XYZ file of C-alpha atoms in Angstrom:
507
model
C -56.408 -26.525 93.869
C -57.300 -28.121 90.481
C -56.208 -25.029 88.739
C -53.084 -25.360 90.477
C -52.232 -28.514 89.494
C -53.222 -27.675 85.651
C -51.177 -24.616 85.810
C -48.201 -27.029 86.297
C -48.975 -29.728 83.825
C -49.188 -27.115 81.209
C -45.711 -25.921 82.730
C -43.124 -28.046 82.522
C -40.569 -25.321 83.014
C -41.927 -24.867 86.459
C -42.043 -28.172 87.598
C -37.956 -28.820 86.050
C -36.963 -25.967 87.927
C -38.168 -27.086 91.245
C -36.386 -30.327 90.891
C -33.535 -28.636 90.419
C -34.152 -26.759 93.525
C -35.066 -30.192 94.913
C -32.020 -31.328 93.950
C -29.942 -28.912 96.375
C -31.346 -31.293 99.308
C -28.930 -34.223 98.354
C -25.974 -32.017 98.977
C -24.805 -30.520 102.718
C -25.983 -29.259 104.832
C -28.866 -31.256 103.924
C -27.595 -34.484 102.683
C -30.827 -36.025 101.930
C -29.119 -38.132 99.049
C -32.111 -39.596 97.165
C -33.605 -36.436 96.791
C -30.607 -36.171 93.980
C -31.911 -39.169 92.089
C -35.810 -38.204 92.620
C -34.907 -34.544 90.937
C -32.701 -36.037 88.275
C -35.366 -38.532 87.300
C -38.013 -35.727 87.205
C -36.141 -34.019 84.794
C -35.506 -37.643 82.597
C -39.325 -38.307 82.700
C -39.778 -34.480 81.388
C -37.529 -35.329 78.488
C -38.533 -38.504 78.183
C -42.328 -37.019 77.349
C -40.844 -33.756 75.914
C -39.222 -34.893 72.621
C -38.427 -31.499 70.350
C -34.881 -30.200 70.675
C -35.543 -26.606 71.690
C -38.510 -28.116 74.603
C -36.075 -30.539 76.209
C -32.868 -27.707 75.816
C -35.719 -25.283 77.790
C -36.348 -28.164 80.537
C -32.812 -28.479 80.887
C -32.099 -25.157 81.362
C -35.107 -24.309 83.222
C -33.852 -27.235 86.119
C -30.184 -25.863 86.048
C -31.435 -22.081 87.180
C -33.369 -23.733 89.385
C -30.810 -25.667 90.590
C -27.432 -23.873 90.758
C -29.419 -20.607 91.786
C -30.207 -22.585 94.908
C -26.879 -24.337 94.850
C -24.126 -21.446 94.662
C -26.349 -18.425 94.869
C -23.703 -17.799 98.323
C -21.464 -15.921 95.133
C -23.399 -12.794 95.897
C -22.172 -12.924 99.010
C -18.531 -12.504 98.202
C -19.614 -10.311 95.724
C -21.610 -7.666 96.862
C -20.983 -7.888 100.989
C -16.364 -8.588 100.464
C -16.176 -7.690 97.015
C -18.526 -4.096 97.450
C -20.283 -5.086 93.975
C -22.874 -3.004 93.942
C -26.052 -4.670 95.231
C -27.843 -4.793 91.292
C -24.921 -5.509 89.563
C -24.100 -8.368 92.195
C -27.896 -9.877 91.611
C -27.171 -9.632 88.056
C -23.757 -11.399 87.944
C -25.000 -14.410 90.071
C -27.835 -14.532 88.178
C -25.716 -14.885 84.706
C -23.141 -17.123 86.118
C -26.272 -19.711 87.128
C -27.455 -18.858 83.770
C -24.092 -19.760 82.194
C -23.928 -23.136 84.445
C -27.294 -23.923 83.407
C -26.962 -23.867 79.737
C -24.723 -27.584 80.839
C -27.940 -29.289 81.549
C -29.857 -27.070 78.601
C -26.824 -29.062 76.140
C -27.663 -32.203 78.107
C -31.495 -31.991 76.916
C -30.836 -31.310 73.507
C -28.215 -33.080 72.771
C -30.146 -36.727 74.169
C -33.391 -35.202 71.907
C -31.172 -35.246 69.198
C -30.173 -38.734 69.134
C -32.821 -41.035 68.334
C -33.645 -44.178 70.162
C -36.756 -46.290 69.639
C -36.308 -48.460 73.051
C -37.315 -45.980 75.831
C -34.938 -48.303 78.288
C -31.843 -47.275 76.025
C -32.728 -43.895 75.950
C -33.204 -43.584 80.015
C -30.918 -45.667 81.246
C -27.979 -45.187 78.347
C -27.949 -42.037 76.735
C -29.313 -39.527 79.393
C -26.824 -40.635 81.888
C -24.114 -40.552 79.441
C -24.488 -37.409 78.114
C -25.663 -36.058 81.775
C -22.492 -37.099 82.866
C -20.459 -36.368 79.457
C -21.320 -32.954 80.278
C -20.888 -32.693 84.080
C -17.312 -33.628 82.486
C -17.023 -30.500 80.427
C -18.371 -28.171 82.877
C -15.362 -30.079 85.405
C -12.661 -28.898 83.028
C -13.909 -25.696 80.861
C -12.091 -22.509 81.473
C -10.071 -24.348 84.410
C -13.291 -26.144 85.343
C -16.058 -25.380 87.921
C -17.094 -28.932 88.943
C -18.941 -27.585 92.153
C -22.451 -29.897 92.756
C -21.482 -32.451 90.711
C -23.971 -35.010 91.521
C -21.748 -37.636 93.034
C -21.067 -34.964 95.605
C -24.562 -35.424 96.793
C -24.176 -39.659 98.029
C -21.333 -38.880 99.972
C -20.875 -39.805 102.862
C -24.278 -41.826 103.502
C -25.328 -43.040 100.023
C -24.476 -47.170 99.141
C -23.923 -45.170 96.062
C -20.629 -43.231 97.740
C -18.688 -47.185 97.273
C -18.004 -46.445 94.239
C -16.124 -43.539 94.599
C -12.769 -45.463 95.365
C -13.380 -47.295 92.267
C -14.246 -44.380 89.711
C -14.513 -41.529 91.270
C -17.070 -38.812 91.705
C -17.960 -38.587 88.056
C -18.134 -42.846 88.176
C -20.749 -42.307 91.271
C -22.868 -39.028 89.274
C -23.102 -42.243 86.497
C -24.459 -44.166 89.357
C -26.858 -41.263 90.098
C -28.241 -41.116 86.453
C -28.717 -44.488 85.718
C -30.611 -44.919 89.234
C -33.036 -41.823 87.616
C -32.997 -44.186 84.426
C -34.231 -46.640 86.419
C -36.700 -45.008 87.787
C -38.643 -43.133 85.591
C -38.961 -46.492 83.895
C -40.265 -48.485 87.015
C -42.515 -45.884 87.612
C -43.944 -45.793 84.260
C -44.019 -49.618 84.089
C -44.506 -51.095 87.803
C -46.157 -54.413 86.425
C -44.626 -55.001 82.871
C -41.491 -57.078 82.541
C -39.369 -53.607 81.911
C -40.126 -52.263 85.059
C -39.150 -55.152 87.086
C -36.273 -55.470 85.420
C -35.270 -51.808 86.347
C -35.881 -52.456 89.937
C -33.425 -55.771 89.703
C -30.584 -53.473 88.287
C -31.725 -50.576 90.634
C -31.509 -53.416 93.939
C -28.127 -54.718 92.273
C -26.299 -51.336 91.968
C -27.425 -50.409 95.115
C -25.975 -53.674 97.009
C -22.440 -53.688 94.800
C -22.017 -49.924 96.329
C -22.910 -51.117 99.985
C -20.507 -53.909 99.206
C -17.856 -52.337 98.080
C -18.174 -49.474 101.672
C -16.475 -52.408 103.217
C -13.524 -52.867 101.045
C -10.283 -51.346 102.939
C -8.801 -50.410 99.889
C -5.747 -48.682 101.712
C -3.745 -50.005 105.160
C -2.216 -47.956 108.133
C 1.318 -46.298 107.180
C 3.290 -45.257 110.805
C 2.005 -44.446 114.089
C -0.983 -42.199 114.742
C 0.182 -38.441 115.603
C -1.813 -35.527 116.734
C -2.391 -32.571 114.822
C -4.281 -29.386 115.680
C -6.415 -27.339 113.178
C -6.855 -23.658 113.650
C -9.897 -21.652 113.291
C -9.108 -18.066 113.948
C -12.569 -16.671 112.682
C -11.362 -13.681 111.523
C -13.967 -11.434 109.326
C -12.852 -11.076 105.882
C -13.897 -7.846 106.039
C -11.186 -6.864 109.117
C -8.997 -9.681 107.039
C -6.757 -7.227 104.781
C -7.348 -4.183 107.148
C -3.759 -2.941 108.391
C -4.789 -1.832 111.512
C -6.175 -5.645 112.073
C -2.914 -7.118 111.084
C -0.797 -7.546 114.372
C -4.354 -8.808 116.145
C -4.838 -11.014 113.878
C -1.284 -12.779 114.720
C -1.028 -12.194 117.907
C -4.635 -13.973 118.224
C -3.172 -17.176 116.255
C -0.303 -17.233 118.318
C -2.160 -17.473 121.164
C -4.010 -20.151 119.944
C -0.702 -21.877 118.742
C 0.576 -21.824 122.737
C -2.706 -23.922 123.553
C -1.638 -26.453 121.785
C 0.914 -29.801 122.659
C 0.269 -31.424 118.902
C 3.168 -32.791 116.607
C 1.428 -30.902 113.645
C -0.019 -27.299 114.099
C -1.933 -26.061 110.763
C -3.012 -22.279 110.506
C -5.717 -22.083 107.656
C -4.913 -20.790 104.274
C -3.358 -16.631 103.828
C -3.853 -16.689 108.095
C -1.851 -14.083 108.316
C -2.388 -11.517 105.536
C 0.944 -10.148 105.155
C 3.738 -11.437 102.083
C 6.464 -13.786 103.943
C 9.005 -11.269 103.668
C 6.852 -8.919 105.143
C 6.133 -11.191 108.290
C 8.345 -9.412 110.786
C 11.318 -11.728 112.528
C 10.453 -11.503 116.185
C 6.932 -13.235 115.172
C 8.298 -15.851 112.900
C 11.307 -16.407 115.631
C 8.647 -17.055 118.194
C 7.218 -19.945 115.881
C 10.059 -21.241 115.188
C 11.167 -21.461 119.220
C 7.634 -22.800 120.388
C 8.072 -25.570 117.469
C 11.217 -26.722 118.763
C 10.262 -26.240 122.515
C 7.466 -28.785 121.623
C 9.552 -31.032 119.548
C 6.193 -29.753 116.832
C 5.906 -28.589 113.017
C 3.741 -25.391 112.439
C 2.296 -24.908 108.967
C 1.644 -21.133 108.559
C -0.544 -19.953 105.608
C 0.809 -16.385 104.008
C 1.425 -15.228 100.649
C 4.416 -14.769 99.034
C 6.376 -12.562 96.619
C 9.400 -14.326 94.332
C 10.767 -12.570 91.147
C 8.050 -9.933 90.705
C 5.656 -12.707 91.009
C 2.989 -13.461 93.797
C 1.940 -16.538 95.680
C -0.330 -18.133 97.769
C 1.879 -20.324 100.198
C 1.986 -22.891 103.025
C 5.212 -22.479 104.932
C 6.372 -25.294 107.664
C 8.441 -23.719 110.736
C 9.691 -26.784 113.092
C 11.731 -29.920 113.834
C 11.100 -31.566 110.371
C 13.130 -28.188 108.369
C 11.115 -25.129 106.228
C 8.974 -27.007 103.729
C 6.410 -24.981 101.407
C 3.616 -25.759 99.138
C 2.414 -22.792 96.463
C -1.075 -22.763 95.617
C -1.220 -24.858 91.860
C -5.070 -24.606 90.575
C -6.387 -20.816 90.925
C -9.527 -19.784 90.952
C -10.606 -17.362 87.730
C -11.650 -13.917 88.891
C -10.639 -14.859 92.288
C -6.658 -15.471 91.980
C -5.541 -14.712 88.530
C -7.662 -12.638 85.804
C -7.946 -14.532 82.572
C -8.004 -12.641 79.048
C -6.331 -9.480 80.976
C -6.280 -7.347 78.764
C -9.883 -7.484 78.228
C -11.452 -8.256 81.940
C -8.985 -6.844 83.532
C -10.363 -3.268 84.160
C -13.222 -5.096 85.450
C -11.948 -6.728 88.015
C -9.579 -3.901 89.271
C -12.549 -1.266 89.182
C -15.855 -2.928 90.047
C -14.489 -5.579 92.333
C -12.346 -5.102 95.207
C -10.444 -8.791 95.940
C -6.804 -8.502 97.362
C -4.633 -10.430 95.550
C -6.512 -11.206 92.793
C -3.507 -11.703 89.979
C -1.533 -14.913 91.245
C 0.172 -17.105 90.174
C 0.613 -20.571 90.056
C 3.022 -22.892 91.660
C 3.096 -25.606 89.309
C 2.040 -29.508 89.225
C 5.048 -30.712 90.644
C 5.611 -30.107 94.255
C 7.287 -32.041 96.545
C 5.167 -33.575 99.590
C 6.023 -32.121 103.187
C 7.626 -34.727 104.920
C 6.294 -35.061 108.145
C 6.262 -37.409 111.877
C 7.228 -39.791 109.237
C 4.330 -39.140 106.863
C 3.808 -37.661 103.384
C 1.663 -34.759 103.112
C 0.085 -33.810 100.141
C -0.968 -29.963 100.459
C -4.052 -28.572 98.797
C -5.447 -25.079 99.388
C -9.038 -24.319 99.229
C -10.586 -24.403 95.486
C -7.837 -27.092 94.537
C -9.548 -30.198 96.338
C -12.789 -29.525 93.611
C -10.422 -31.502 91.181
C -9.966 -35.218 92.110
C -8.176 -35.729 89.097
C -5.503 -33.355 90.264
C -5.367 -34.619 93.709
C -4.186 -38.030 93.311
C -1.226 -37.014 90.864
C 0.728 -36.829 94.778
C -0.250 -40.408 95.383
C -0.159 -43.265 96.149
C 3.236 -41.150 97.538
C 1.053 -39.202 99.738
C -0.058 -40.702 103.130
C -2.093 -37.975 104.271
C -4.477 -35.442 102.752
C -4.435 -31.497 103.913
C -6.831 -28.777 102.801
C -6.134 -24.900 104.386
C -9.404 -22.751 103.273
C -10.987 -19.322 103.910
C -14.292 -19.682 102.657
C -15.404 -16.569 105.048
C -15.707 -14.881 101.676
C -19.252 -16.766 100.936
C -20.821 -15.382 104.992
C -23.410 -17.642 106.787
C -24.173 -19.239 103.272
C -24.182 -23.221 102.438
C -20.594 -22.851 100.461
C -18.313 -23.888 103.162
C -20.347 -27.188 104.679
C -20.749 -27.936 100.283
C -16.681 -27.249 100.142
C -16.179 -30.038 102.943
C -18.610 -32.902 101.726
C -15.806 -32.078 98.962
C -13.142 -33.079 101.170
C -15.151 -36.019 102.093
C -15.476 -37.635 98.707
C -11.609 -36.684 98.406
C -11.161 -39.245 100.798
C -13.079 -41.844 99.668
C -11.642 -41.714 95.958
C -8.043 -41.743 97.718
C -8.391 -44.228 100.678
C -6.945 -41.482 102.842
C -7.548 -39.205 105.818
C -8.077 -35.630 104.999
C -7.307 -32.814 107.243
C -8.796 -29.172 107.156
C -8.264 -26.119 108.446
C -10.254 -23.166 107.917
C -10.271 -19.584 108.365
C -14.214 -19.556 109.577
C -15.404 -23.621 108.912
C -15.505 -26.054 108.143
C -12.481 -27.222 110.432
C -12.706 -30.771 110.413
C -10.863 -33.993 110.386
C -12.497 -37.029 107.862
C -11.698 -40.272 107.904
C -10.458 -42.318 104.714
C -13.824 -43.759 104.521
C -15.329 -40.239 104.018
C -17.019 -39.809 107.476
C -16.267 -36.589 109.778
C -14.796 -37.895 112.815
C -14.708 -34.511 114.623
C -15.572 -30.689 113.546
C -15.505 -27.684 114.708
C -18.591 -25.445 114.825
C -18.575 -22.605 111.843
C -18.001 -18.622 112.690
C -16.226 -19.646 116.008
C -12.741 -19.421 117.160
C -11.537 -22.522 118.495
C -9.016 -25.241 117.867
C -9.708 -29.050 116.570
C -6.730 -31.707 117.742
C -7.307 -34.952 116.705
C -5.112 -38.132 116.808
C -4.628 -38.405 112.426
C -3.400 -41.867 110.763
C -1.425 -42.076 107.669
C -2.301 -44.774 105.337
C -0.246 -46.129 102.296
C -1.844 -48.084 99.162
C -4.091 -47.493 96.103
C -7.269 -46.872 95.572
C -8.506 -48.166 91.696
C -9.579 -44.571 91.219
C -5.725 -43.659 92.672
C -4.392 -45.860 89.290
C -6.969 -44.899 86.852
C -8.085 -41.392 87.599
C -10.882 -40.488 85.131
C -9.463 -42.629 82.549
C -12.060 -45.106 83.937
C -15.192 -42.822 83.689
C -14.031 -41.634 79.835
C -13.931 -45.505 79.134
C -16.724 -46.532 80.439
C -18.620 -43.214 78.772
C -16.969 -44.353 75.238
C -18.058 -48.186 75.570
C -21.828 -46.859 76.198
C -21.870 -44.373 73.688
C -20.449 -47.227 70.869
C -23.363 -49.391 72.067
C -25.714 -46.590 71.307
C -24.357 -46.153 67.941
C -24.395 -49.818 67.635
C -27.686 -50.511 68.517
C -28.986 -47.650 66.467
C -27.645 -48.979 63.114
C -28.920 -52.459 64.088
C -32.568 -50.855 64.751
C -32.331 -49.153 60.869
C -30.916 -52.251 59.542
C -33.826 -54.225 61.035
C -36.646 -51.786 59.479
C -35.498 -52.012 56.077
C -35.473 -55.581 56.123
């Protein structure tokens, strides 16, 4: 036992990398939110006592393999079982692409090493959760941006922390996260000295503003309540593409489509896996005369072919005309193939990912107008980026997200992808809808709380009475300009405060 316990004081990798395994817990299906802030404040403490550049870039990275091998290691999955990666070389890319994530927390170690600080509450409480967040900020928008566990995700929906998320955001609430590990590490290394209680005053303060501002209604009912039904067809990804599977699969959606009486019928995203133009006229005739039977709107996920170029497409069928959204914000490797005409061999030979050279629709899409409301389409990846979400509000009334996440199996990515959706809500003040090939199907309220799901890897249908709301959230009218303020007012006081400590010493 005592050699145990030696073994990890005299490894300090070991002990970062559980914590950022640890860390995992705070996010679905877990949801134990504090375990975020325990695992972050770990890692502070470790820095904190670890002072040498190259140590604290080794903690850092040691906690991010640690953490986003345990947090996205489901990539195999669509690797090696959907993409037929062979089974080393999909071990090995997962492996490097938690390698590449983790060098983000690696920078985050050095770089608060680097700066000096002689008060130990500026340098917990300032500068690590300014440049922890600072770089959960690059990782959001590098090469398109893979913002996936970004800690903020973690408080949502339970967290007092999550009330800030109207205000600022998900990075505003990771902020929240760090300074709470701040806070910490310092009560915990001074319980009885004036420093410590003054960390658990701001700790208890924080804490109460969040649970304060839960009970702000930031956004008001727009129109009457109107029922919508969410598809789940479950259909493998593996039978997804196959051509013998095709007329099945339609003829199994359809039949779900007949069981339902709601105003607002959603298939989830590329349902049916044929172009539009390929989708043959007696099936698209038979939407289009149950939709007016029913006095209804069907939104039918496809791709699409325009001009040479591909798509992937929501198309509305029913009493309020043919709408469409087009896919904006693809995902790299997955939907388009960046540097071509150096990767692109790879992709085409090693994986195997239909339609895997899209393109994009473009920022500027008009909302579907529907039962009076404003819809603001996103399709699976997009709702990662906040940012790009509220550029259709405060226009938008409702939120919709159409996924197939059946590429990532049995794994943790899908019920991850919805707490997601959740914290959408929250930053926007608005209900978000989702429809999924295999889960999560759910409806969440504007508040961030699932008011009714469907259970994953089953084929069933979710109707729900949905509520459009109109207003603005202050995240809504400041999008991250808010965070990148706040981030350049602390960083100023650092420099400040470090020019005032060498002016002091040579007087």
């Amino acid at each position: 036992m005592n050699h145990s316990v030696n073994l990890l004081r005299i490894n300090p990798y070991v002990i970062a990398a559980l914590s950022g395994v640890l860390a995992v817990g705070g996010f679905a299906p877990w949801g134990i939110f504090p375990l975020a802030i325990v695992s972050l404040a770990i890692l502070f403490g470790l820095w904190n006592k670890h002072t040498l550049p190259c140590t604290a870039f080794l903690l850092g990275f040691s906690f991010g393999m640690g953490f986003f091998v345990a947090g996205v290691g489901w990539i195999y999955v669509a690797l090696h079982e959907y993409g037929h990666m062979p089974m080393l070389l999909a071990g090995l890319a997962t492996g490097l692409f938690a390698a590449f994530l983790a060098l983000f927390p690696a920078a985050a170690g050095y770089l608060q090493s680097r700066l000096p600080s002689s008060m130990q509450w500026v340098k917990l409480c300032l500068m690590m959760p300014a440049i922890w967040v600072g770089i959960e900020l690059v990782r959001g928008y590098i090469m398109t941006g893979f913002p996936w566990l970004t800690l903020g995700y973690s408080q949502v929906p339970a967290s007092p922390l999550a009330g800030f998320a109207p205000v600022l955001g998900v990075y505003g609430v990771t902020l929240l996260v760090a300074l709470s590990a701040g806070l910490t590490v310092l009560f915990v290394q001074h319980p009885k000295h004036r420093q410590g209680k003054v960390a658990a005053g701001l700790f208890l303060i924080i804490w109460l503003t969040g649970a304060a501002l839960l009970r702000i209604e930031w956004t008001s009912p727009q129109g009457e309540p109107f029922k919508v039904s969410l598809l789940q067809g479950n259909i493998a990804q593996d039978e997804k593409f196959d051509a013998q599977s095709r007329r099945a699969t339609m003829e199994i959606y359809y039949q779900m489509l007949l069981g339902s009486d709601a105003r607002l019928i959603v298939y989830p995203e590329t349902a049916l896996p044929l172009l539009r133009s390929q989708l043959p006229q007696d099936y698209t005739g038979l939407l289009r005369e149950v939709a007016q039977r029913q006095g209804s709107d069907i939104l039918l996920g496809a791709f699409e072919r325009e001009q040479g170029l591909f798509y992937n497409s929501m198309f509305l069928f029913g009493i309020s005309g043919e709408q469409a959204y087009r896919k904006n914000h693809l995902v790299p490797f997955g939907e388009f193939i960046p540097v071509r005409s150096v990767l692109g061999w790879f992709i085409n030979n090693v994986l195997n990912i239909p339609m895997s050279d899209l393109s994009s629709g473009g920022e500027n899409q008009p909302l579907l107008k529907i039962a009076d409301q404003q819809i603001a389409v996103n399709i699976c990846y997009e709702d990662v980026f906040g940012e790009e979400i509220i550029r259709a509000l405060p226009g938008a009334t409702l939120l919709l997200n159409t996924s197939n996440d059946a590429w990532y199996g049995e794994s943790s990515a899908a019920i991850q992808h919805n707490q997601i959706s959740q914290m959408r809500a929250l930053e926007t003040g608005r209900m978000m809808l989702r429809a999924t090939n295999t889960g999560v199907t759910s409806v969440i309220d504007r508040n961030g709380k699932i008011l009714a799901m469907l259970p994953q890897h089953q084929r069933a249908v979710l109707t729900e009475q949905v509520q459009g709301y109109s207003g603005a959230t202050p995240y809504v009218r400041w999008g991250n300009t808010a965070i990148f303020g706040l981030l350049s007012g602390i960083f100023v006081l650092l420099g400040w405060l470090h020019f005032a400590t060498l002016k002091a010493r040579k007087s």
